[in-house]
Amino acid sequence: MKKLFIILAAVVMAVSGMAQTPESVNPPTTASDSLLKVINQWVEHIELDLSLKNRYKLYPTENMYNLLRLDTKTGMISQVQWSLESKEEGTWTINDMDLSYGYGYGSGSFELYPTKNMYQFILIDKTDGRMWHVQWGLESNKRWIRRIY
């Protein structure tokens, strides 16, 4: 906490000591206005940093070569297949629609839950409770998502 205070004090002194311009161009500002600007910039940076961390999550399936990659901010899902043979590796889209309606409440809004059927999961939007039935598969016609009402 002491370090934060010292840093903030140094920033305020640095901002207040900057070259002055004519008052007609830039009206005078107080040290508290400058401090508030700096704090707002830091908060924006922290929010961006937090929204980018933990945005993607991998979910194992019962098939050891296949996982599901979820974008926890938008609800987009891809099937990921790994192999010792590079020609057998790849990703396939299950859901390419932004389910957050563009609001993007941040990372962690969406979560996948496995069912007793190894190919099927439930996707939930933890901000409003909407749910989808998700199926992954080895063939394209076996991969889909549909809303549960």
Coordinates of N, CA and C in Angstrom, one line a residue:
M1 N 0.8 -1.2 0.0 CA 0.0 0.0 0.0 C 0.9 1.3 0.0
K2 N 2.0 1.2 0.8 CA 2.9 2.4 0.8 C 3.5 2.6 -0.6
K3 N 3.8 1.5 -1.3 CA 4.4 1.7 -2.6 C 3.4 2.3 -3.6
L4 N 2.1 1.9 -3.5 CA 1.1 2.5 -4.3 C 1.0 4.0 -4.1
F5 N 1.0 4.4 -2.8 CA 0.9 5.8 -2.4 C 2.1 6.6 -3.0
I6 N 3.3 6.0 -2.8 CA 4.5 6.7 -3.3 C 4.4 6.9 -4.8
I7 N 4.0 5.8 -5.5 CA 3.9 5.9 -7.0 C 2.9 7.0 -7.4
L8 N 1.7 7.0 -6.7 CA 0.7 8.0 -7.0 C 1.2 9.4 -6.8
A9 N 1.9 9.6 -5.7 CA 2.5 10.9 -5.3 C 3.5 11.3 -6.4
A10 N 4.3 10.4 -6.9 CA 5.3 10.7 -7.9 C 4.6 11.1 -9.2
V11 N 3.5 10.4 -9.5 CA 2.8 10.7 -10.8 C 2.2 12.0 -10.7
V12 N 1.6 12.4 -9.5 CA 1.0 13.7 -9.4 C 2.0 14.8 -9.5
M13 N 3.2 14.6 -8.9 CA 4.2 15.6 -9.0 C 4.7 15.7 -10.5
A14 N 4.8 14.6 -11.1 CA 5.3 14.6 -12.5 C 4.3 15.3 -13.4
V15 N 3.0 15.0 -13.2 CA 2.0 15.6 -14.0 C 1.9 17.1 -13.8
S16 N 2.0 17.5 -12.5 CA 1.9 19.0 -12.2 C 3.1 19.8 -12.7
G17 N 4.2 19.1 -12.9 CA 5.4 19.8 -13.3 C 5.6 19.8 -14.8
M18 N 4.6 19.3 -15.5 CA 4.8 19.3 -17.0 C 4.7 20.7 -17.6
A19 N 5.2 20.9 -18.8 CA 5.3 22.2 -19.4 C 3.9 22.8 -19.5
Q20 N 3.8 24.1 -19.2 CA 2.5 24.8 -19.2 C 2.2 25.3 -20.6
T21 N 0.9 25.4 -20.9 CA 0.5 26.0 -22.2 C -0.4 27.2 -21.8
P22 N -0.6 28.0 -22.7 CA -1.5 29.2 -22.4 C -2.8 28.7 -21.9
E23 N -3.4 29.5 -20.9 CA -4.6 29.1 -20.3 C -5.8 29.1 -21.3
S24 N -5.7 29.9 -22.3 CA -6.8 29.9 -23.3 C -6.9 28.6 -24.0
V25 N -5.8 27.9 -24.1 CA -5.8 26.6 -24.8 C -6.2 25.5 -23.9
N26 N -5.6 25.4 -22.7 CA -5.9 24.4 -21.7 C -6.2 25.1 -20.4
P27 N -7.4 25.0 -19.9 CA -7.7 25.7 -18.6 C -6.9 25.0 -17.5
P28 N -6.6 25.7 -16.4 CA -5.8 25.1 -15.3 C -6.6 23.9 -14.7
T29 N -5.8 22.9 -14.3 CA -6.4 21.7 -13.7 C -5.7 21.6 -12.3
T30 N -6.5 21.0 -11.4 CA -5.9 20.8 -10.1 C -5.2 19.5 -10.0
A31 N -4.4 19.3 -9.0 CA -3.7 18.1 -8.8 C -4.6 16.9 -8.6
S32 N -5.8 17.1 -8.0 CA -6.7 16.0 -7.8 C -7.3 15.6 -9.2
D33 N -7.5 16.5 -10.1 CA -8.0 16.2 -11.5 C -6.9 15.3 -12.2
S34 N -5.7 15.7 -12.1 CA -4.6 14.9 -12.7 C -4.5 13.5 -12.1
L35 N -4.6 13.5 -10.8 CA -4.6 12.2 -10.1 C -5.7 11.3 -10.5
L36 N -6.9 11.9 -10.6 CA -8.1 11.1 -11.0 C -7.9 10.6 -12.4
K37 N -7.3 11.3 -13.3 CA -7.0 10.9 -14.7 C -6.1 9.6 -14.7
V38 N -5.0 9.8 -13.9 CA -4.1 8.7 -13.8 C -4.7 7.4 -13.2
I39 N -5.5 7.6 -12.2 CA -6.2 6.4 -11.6 C -7.2 5.8 -12.6
N40 N -7.9 6.6 -13.3 CA -8.8 6.1 -14.3 C -8.1 5.3 -15.4
Q41 N -6.9 5.8 -15.8 CA -6.1 5.0 -16.8 C -5.7 3.7 -16.2
W42 N -5.2 3.7 -15.0 CA -4.8 2.4 -14.4 C -6.0 1.4 -14.2
V43 N -7.1 1.9 -13.9 CA -8.3 1.1 -13.7 C -8.7 0.5 -15.1
E44 N -8.6 1.3 -16.1 CA -8.9 0.7 -17.5 C -7.9 -0.3 -17.9
H45 N -6.6 -0.1 -17.6 CA -5.6 -1.1 -17.9 C -5.8 -2.4 -17.1
I46 N -6.2 -2.3 -15.8 CA -6.4 -3.5 -15.0 C -7.6 -4.2 -15.5
E47 N -8.7 -3.5 -15.8 CA -9.9 -4.2 -16.4 C -9.6 -4.9 -17.7
L48 N -8.8 -4.3 -18.6 CA -8.4 -5.0 -19.8 C -7.6 -6.2 -19.5
D49 N -6.6 -6.1 -18.6 CA -5.8 -7.2 -18.3 C -6.6 -8.3 -17.7
L50 N -7.5 -8.1 -16.8 CA -8.3 -9.1 -16.2 C -9.2 -9.8 -17.2
S51 N -9.7 -9.0 -18.2 CA -10.7 -9.6 -19.2 C -9.9 -10.5 -20.1
L52 N -8.6 -10.3 -20.3 CA -7.9 -11.1 -21.3 C -7.4 -12.4 -20.6
K53 N -7.1 -12.3 -19.3 CA -6.6 -13.5 -18.6 C -7.8 -14.5 -18.4
N54 N -7.5 -15.7 -18.5 CA -8.4 -16.8 -18.3 C -9.6 -16.7 -19.2
R55 N -9.5 -16.1 -20.4 CA -10.6 -16.0 -21.3 C -10.9 -17.3 -22.0
Y56 N -9.9 -18.1 -22.3 CA -10.1 -19.4 -22.9 C -9.9 -20.5 -21.9
K57 N -10.7 -21.5 -22.0 CA -10.6 -22.7 -21.2 C -10.8 -24.0 -22.0
L58 N -9.9 -25.0 -21.7 CA -10.0 -26.3 -22.3 C -10.7 -27.2 -21.4
Y59 N -11.7 -27.9 -22.0 CA -12.4 -29.0 -21.3 C -12.1 -30.3 -21.8
P60 N -11.7 -31.3 -21.0 CA -11.5 -32.6 -21.5 C -12.8 -33.3 -21.9
T61 N -12.7 -34.2 -22.9 CA -13.8 -35.1 -23.1 C -13.4 -36.5 -22.7
E62 N -14.2 -37.5 -22.8 CA -13.8 -38.8 -22.4 C -12.9 -39.4 -23.5
N63 N -12.9 -38.8 -24.7 CA -11.9 -39.2 -25.7 C -10.6 -38.5 -25.5
M64 N -9.6 -39.2 -25.2 CA -8.3 -38.6 -24.8 C -7.7 -37.7 -25.9
Y65 N -8.1 -37.8 -27.1 CA -7.5 -37.0 -28.2 C -8.3 -35.7 -28.5
N66 N -9.5 -35.5 -27.8 CA -10.4 -34.4 -28.1 C -10.7 -33.6 -26.9
L67 N -10.6 -32.3 -27.0 CA -11.0 -31.4 -26.0 C -11.9 -30.3 -26.6
L68 N -12.6 -29.6 -25.7 CA -13.4 -28.5 -26.2 C -12.7 -27.2 -25.7
R69 N -12.6 -26.2 -26.6 CA -12.0 -24.9 -26.2 C -13.2 -23.9 -26.1
L70 N -13.4 -23.3 -25.0 CA -14.5 -22.4 -24.8 C -13.9 -21.0 -24.6
D71 N -14.5 -20.0 -25.3 CA -14.2 -18.6 -25.1 C -15.2 -18.2 -24.0
T72 N -14.7 -18.0 -22.8 CA -15.6 -17.8 -21.6 C -16.2 -16.4 -21.6
K73 N -15.8 -15.6 -22.6 CA -16.4 -14.2 -22.7 C -17.6 -14.2 -23.7
T74 N -17.5 -15.0 -24.8 CA -18.5 -15.0 -25.8 C -19.3 -16.2 -25.9
G75 N -18.8 -17.3 -25.4 CA -19.5 -18.6 -25.5 C -19.2 -19.4 -26.8
M76 N -18.2 -18.9 -27.5 CA -17.8 -19.6 -28.8 C -17.0 -20.9 -28.4
I77 N -17.3 -22.0 -29.1 CA -16.7 -23.3 -28.8 C -16.1 -23.9 -30.0
S78 N -14.9 -24.5 -29.8 CA -14.2 -25.2 -30.8 C -13.8 -26.6 -30.3
Q79 N -13.8 -27.6 -31.1 CA -13.3 -28.9 -30.8 C -11.9 -29.0 -31.2
V80 N -11.0 -29.4 -30.3 CA -9.6 -29.5 -30.5 C -9.2 -30.9 -30.5
Q81 N -8.5 -31.4 -31.6 CA -8.0 -32.8 -31.6 C -6.5 -32.7 -31.7
W82 N -5.8 -33.4 -30.8 CA -4.4 -33.5 -30.9 C -4.0 -34.9 -31.2
S83 N -2.8 -35.1 -31.7 CA -2.3 -36.4 -32.1 C -0.8 -36.3 -32.3
L84 N -0.1 -37.5 -32.2 CA 1.3 -37.5 -32.5 C 1.6 -37.3 -34.0
E85 N 0.5 -37.5 -34.8 CA 0.6 -37.3 -36.3 C 0.0 -35.9 -36.6
S86 N 0.8 -35.0 -37.1 CA 0.3 -33.6 -37.3 C -0.9 -33.6 -38.3
K87 N -0.9 -34.5 -39.2 CA -2.0 -34.5 -40.2 C -3.4 -34.8 -39.6
E88 N -3.4 -35.4 -38.4 CA -4.6 -35.8 -37.7 C -5.0 -34.7 -36.6
E89 N -4.2 -33.6 -36.5 CA -4.5 -32.6 -35.5 C -5.3 -31.5 -36.2
G90 N -6.1 -30.8 -35.3 CA -6.8 -29.6 -35.9 C -7.9 -29.2 -34.9
T91 N -8.6 -28.1 -35.3 CA -9.7 -27.6 -34.6 C -10.9 -27.4 -35.5
W92 N -12.1 -27.6 -35.0 CA -13.3 -27.5 -35.7 C -14.3 -26.7 -34.9
T93 N -15.0 -25.8 -35.5 CA -15.9 -24.9 -34.9 C -17.2 -25.6 -34.5
I94 N -17.7 -25.5 -33.3 CA -19.0 -26.0 -32.9 C -19.9 -24.8 -32.9
N95 N -19.5 -23.7 -32.3 CA -20.3 -22.5 -32.2 C -19.4 -21.3 -32.5
D96 N -19.8 -20.6 -33.6 CA -19.1 -19.4 -34.0 C -19.8 -18.1 -33.8
M97 N -20.9 -18.2 -33.0 CA -21.8 -17.0 -32.7 C -21.4 -16.4 -31.3
D98 N -21.3 -15.1 -31.2 CA -21.1 -14.4 -29.9 C -22.4 -14.5 -29.1
L99 N -22.5 -15.3 -28.1 CA -23.7 -15.5 -27.3 C -23.9 -14.5 -26.3
S100 N -22.9 -13.6 -26.1 CA -23.0 -12.6 -25.1 C -23.8 -11.3 -25.5
Y101 N -24.4 -11.4 -26.7 CA -25.1 -10.3 -27.3 C -24.2 -9.0 -27.5
G102 N -22.9 -9.2 -27.5 CA -22.0 -8.1 -27.6 C -21.7 -7.4 -26.3
Y103 N -22.4 -7.8 -25.2 CA -22.2 -7.1 -23.9 C -20.8 -7.5 -23.4
G104 N -20.4 -8.7 -23.6 CA -19.1 -9.1 -23.1 C -18.8 -8.8 -21.7
Y105 N -19.6 -9.4 -20.8 CA -19.4 -9.1 -19.3 C -18.0 -9.4 -18.8
G106 N -17.2 -10.1 -19.6 CA -15.9 -10.4 -19.2 C -15.6 -11.9 -19.2
S107 N -14.4 -12.2 -19.0 CA -14.0 -13.6 -19.0 C -14.7 -14.3 -17.8
G108 N -15.1 -15.5 -18.0 CA -15.7 -16.3 -17.0 C -17.3 -16.3 -17.0
S109 N -17.8 -15.6 -18.0 CA -19.3 -15.5 -18.1 C -19.9 -16.8 -18.5
F110 N -19.2 -17.6 -19.3 CA -19.7 -18.9 -19.8 C -18.9 -20.1 -19.2
E111 N -19.6 -21.2 -19.0 CA -19.0 -22.4 -18.5 C -19.7 -23.6 -19.1
L112 N -18.8 -24.6 -19.3 CA -19.3 -25.9 -19.9 C -19.4 -26.9 -18.8
Y113 N -20.5 -27.7 -18.8 CA -20.6 -28.8 -17.9 C -20.9 -30.1 -18.6
P114 N -20.1 -31.2 -18.3 CA -20.3 -32.4 -19.0 C -21.6 -33.1 -18.6
T115 N -22.1 -33.9 -19.4 CA -23.3 -34.8 -19.1 C -22.8 -36.2 -19.0
K116 N -23.7 -37.1 -18.8 CA -23.3 -38.6 -18.7 C -23.0 -39.1 -20.1
N117 N -23.5 -38.4 -21.2 CA -23.2 -38.8 -22.5 C -21.8 -38.1 -22.9
M118 N -20.8 -38.9 -23.2 CA -19.5 -38.3 -23.5 C -19.4 -37.3 -24.6
Y119 N -20.4 -37.2 -25.5 CA -20.4 -36.3 -26.6 C -21.1 -35.0 -26.3
Q120 N -21.8 -34.9 -25.2 CA -22.7 -33.8 -24.9 C -22.3 -33.1 -23.6
F121 N -22.5 -31.7 -23.7 CA -22.2 -30.8 -22.6 C -23.3 -29.8 -22.6
I122 N -23.4 -29.2 -21.4 CA -24.4 -28.1 -21.3 C -23.5 -26.8 -21.1
L123 N -23.8 -25.8 -21.9 CA -23.2 -24.5 -21.8 C -24.1 -23.5 -21.1
I124 N -23.6 -22.8 -20.1 CA -24.5 -21.9 -19.3 C -23.8 -20.5 -19.4
D125 N -24.7 -19.5 -19.5 CA -24.3 -18.1 -19.4 C -24.5 -17.7 -17.9
K126 N -23.5 -17.6 -17.2 CA -23.6 -17.4 -15.7 C -24.1 -16.0 -15.4
T127 N -24.2 -15.1 -16.3 CA -24.7 -13.8 -16.0 C -26.2 -13.7 -16.1
D128 N -26.9 -14.6 -16.9 CA -28.3 -14.5 -17.0 C -29.0 -15.9 -17.0
G129 N -28.2 -17.0 -16.9 CA -28.8 -18.3 -16.8 C -29.2 -19.0 -18.1
R130 N -29.0 -18.3 -19.2 CA -29.4 -19.0 -20.5 C -28.5 -20.3 -20.6
M131 N -29.1 -21.3 -21.3 CA -28.3 -22.6 -21.5 C -28.4 -23.1 -22.9
W132 N -27.4 -23.9 -23.3 CA -27.4 -24.5 -24.6 C -26.9 -25.9 -24.5
H133 N -27.5 -26.8 -25.3 CA -27.1 -28.2 -25.4 C -26.0 -28.2 -26.5
V134 N -24.8 -28.7 -26.2 CA -23.7 -28.8 -27.1 C -23.3 -30.2 -27.3
Q135 N -23.0 -30.5 -28.6 CA -22.5 -31.9 -28.9 C -21.3 -31.7 -29.8
W136 N -20.2 -32.5 -29.4 CA -19.0 -32.5 -30.3 C -19.0 -33.9 -30.9
G137 N -18.3 -34.0 -32.0 CA -18.2 -35.3 -32.7 C -17.1 -35.3 -33.7
L138 N -16.8 -36.5 -34.2 CA -15.7 -36.7 -35.1 C -16.1 -36.3 -36.6
E139 N -17.4 -36.3 -36.8 CA -17.9 -35.9 -38.1 C -18.6 -34.5 -38.0
S140 N -18.5 -33.7 -39.1 CA -19.1 -32.4 -39.0 C -20.6 -32.3 -38.7
N141 N -21.3 -33.3 -39.2 CA -22.8 -33.3 -38.9 C -23.1 -33.8 -37.4
K142 N -22.1 -34.2 -36.7 CA -22.2 -34.6 -35.3 C -21.9 -33.4 -34.3
R143 N -21.4 -32.3 -34.9 CA -21.1 -31.1 -34.0 C -22.2 -30.1 -34.2
W144 N -22.8 -29.7 -33.0 CA -23.8 -28.7 -33.1 C -24.1 -28.1 -31.7
I145 N -24.8 -27.0 -31.7 CA -25.3 -26.4 -30.4 C -26.7 -25.9 -30.6
R146 N -27.5 -26.0 -29.6 CA -28.9 -25.6 -29.7 C -29.3 -25.0 -28.3
R147 N -30.1 -24.0 -28.3 CA -30.6 -23.3 -27.1 C -31.6 -24.2 -26.4
I148 N -31.4 -24.2 -25.0 CA -32.4 -24.9 -24.2 C -33.3 -23.8 -23.6
Y149 N -34.6 -23.9 -23.8 CA -35.5 -22.9 -23.3 C -36.2 -23.4 -22.0

